Backbone as numpy.savetxt, mean C-alpha at the origin, in Angstrom:
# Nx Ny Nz CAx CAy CAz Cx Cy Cz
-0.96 14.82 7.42 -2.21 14.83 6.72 -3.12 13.76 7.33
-4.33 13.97 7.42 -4.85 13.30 8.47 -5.82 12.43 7.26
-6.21 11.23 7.37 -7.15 10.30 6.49 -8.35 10.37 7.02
-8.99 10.14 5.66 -10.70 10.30 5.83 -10.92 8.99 6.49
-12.28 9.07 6.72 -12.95 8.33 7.56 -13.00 6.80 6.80
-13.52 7.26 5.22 -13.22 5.76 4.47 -11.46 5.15 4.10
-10.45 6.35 4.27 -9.04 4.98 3.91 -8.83 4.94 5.60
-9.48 5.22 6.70 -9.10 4.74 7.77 -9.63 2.85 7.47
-11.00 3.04 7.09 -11.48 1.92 7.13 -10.92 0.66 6.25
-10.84 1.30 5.32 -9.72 0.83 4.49 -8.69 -0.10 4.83
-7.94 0.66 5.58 -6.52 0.58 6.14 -6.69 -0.34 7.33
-7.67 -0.80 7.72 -8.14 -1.68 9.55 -8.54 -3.03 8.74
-8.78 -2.88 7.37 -9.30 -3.95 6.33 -8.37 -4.54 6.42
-7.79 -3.65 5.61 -5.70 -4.33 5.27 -5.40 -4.96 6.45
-5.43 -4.03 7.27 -4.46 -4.57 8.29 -4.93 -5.88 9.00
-6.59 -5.98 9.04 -6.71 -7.46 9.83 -6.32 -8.61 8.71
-6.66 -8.60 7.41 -6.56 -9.39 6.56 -4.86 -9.67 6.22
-3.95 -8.64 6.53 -2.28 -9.18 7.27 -2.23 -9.82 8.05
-3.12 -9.70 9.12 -2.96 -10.43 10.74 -3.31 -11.75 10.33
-4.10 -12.01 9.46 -4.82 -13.36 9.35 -3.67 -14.27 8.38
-3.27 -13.49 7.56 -2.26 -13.95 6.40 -1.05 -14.29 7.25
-0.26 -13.49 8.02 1.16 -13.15 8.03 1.20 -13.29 9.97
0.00 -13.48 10.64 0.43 -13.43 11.91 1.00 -11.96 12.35
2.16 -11.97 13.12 2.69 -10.93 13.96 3.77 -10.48 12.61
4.28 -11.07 11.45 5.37 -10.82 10.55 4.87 -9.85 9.45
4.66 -8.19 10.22 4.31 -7.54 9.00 4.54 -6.26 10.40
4.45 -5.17 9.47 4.50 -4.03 9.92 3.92 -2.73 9.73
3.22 -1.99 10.93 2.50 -0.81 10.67 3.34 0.12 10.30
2.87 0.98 9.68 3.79 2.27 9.74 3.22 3.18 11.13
4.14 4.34 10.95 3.67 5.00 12.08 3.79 6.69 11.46
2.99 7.29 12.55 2.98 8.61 11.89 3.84 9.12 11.05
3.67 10.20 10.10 5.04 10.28 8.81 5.42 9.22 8.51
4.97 8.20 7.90 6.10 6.87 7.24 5.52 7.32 6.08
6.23 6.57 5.40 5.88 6.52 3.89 5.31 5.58 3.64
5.13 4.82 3.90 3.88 3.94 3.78 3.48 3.12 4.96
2.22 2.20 4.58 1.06 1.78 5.35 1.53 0.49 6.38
2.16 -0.33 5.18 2.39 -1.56 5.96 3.84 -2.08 4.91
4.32 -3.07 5.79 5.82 -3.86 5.05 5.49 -5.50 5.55
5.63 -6.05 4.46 5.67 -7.44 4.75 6.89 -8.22 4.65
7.72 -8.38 5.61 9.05 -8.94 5.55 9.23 -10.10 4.77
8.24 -11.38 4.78 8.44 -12.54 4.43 8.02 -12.41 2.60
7.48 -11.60 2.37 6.62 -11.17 1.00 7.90 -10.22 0.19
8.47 -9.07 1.12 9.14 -8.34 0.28 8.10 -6.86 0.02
7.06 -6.90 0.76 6.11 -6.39 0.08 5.69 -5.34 0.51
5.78 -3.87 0.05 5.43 -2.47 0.53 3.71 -2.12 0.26
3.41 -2.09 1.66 2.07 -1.53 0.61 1.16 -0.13 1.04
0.54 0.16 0.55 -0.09 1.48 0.23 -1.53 1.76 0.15
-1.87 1.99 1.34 -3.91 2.24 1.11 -4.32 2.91 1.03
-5.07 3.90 -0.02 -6.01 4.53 -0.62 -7.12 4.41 -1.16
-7.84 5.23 -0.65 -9.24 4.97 -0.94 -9.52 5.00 -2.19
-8.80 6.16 -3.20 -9.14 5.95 -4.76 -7.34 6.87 -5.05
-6.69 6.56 -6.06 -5.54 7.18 -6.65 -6.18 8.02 -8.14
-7.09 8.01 -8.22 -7.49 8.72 -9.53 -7.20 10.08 -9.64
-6.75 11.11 -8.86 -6.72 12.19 -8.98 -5.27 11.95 -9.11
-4.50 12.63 -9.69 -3.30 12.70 -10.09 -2.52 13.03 -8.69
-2.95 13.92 -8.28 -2.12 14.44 -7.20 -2.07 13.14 -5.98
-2.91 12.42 -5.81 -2.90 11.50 -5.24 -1.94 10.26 -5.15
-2.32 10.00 -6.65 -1.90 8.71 -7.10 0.08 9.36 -7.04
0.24 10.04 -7.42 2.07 10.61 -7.59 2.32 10.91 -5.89
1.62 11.58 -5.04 1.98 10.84 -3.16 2.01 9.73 -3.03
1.49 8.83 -3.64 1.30 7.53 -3.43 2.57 6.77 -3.80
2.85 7.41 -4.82 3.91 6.68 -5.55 5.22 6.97 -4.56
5.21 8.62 -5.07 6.89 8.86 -4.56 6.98 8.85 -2.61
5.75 8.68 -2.14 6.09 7.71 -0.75 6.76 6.45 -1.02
6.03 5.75 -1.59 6.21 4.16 -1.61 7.55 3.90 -2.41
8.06 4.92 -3.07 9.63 4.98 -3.49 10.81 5.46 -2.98
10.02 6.69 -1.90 11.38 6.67 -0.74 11.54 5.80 0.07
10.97 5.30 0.75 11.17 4.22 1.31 11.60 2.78 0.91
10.98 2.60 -0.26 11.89 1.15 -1.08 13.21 1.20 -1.78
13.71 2.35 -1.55 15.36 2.84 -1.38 15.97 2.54 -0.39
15.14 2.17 0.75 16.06 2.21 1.96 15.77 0.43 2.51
14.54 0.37 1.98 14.17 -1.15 1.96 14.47 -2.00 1.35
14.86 -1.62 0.24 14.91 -3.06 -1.12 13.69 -3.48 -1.46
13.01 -3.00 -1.10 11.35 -4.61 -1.30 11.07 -4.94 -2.56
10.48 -5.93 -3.38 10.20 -6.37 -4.05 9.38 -5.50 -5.09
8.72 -5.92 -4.05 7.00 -5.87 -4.55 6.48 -4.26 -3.70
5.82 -3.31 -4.67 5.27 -2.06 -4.48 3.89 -2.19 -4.85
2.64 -2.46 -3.93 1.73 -2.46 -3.75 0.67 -1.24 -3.26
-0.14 -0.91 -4.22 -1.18 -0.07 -3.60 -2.83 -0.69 -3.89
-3.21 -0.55 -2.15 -4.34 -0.99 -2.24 -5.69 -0.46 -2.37
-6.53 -0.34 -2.85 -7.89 1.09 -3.68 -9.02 0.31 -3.16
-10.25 1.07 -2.93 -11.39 0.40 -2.83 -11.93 -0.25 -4.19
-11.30 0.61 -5.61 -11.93 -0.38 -6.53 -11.08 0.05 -7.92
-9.93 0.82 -7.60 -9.07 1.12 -8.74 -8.10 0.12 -9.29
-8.00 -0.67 -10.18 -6.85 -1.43 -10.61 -5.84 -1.05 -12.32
-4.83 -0.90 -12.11 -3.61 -0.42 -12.60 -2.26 -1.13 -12.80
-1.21 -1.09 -13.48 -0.09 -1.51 -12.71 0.54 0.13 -13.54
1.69 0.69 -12.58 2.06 1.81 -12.90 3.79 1.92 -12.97
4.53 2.50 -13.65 5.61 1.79 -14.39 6.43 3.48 -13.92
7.11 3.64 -13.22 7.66 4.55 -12.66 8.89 4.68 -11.92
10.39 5.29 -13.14 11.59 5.25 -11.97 12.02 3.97 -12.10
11.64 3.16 -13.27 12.26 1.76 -13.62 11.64 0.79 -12.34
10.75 0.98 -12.11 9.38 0.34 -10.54 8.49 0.18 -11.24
8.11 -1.10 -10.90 6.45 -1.66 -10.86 5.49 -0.98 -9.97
4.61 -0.49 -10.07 3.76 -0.59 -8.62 2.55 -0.87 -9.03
1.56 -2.30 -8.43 0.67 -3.06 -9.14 -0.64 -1.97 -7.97
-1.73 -1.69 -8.81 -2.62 -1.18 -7.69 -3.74 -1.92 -7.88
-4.46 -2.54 -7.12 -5.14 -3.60 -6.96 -6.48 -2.86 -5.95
-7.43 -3.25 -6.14 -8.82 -3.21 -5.34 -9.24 -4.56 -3.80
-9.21 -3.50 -3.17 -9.25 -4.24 -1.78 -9.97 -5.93 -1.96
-11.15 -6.02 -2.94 -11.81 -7.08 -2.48 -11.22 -8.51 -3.34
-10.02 -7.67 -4.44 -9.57 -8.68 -5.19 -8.16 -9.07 -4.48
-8.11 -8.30 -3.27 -6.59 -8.41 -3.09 -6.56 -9.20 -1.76
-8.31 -8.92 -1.06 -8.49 -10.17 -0.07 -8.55 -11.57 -0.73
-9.15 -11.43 -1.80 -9.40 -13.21 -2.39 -7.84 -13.69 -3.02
-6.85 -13.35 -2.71 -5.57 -13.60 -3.27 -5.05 -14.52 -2.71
């Protein structure tokens, strides 16, 4: 499935604002992953979308970011929105969804 033009932008957000945080200690996904990025030192899976409000969205979002934290362990299940905030309680999982500009000032 190919991303729109805004969670590309999105997602280049995230990712420099890792580079700046975390240096080289974080990880892209790559085509088919289940999710966006992994932060080793954090524990931390995370997930960029431009908005999760449509149901169908927000439940890809999820049950990506839950196959993979089966095989990961991680902590922390993160999804990042241009302006949606949530925390969503799923499968005995947290997953906190947070808005890009509150999640840069962190």
């Amino acid at each position: 499935m190919l991303n729109s033009p805004e969670t590309l932008l999105l997602e280049n957000l995230v990712a420099i604002a890792l580079k700046r945080r975390f240096g080289d200690d974080f990880y892209f996904a790559r085509d088919n992953a289940e999710v966006d990025f992994y932060v080793p030192k954090t524990q931390t899976l995370i997930q960029v979308a431009y908005s999760i409000s449509a149901n169908q969205t927000e439940n890809r979002e999820i049950e990506s970011m839950l196959k993979i934290q089966e095989r990961i362990k991680a902590e922390n299940l993160l999804i990042i929105t241009l302006d949606g905030e949530k925390t969503i309680e799923h499968k005995e999982k947290t997953i906190k969804c947070i808005p890009v500009w509150k999640w840069i000032l962190l």
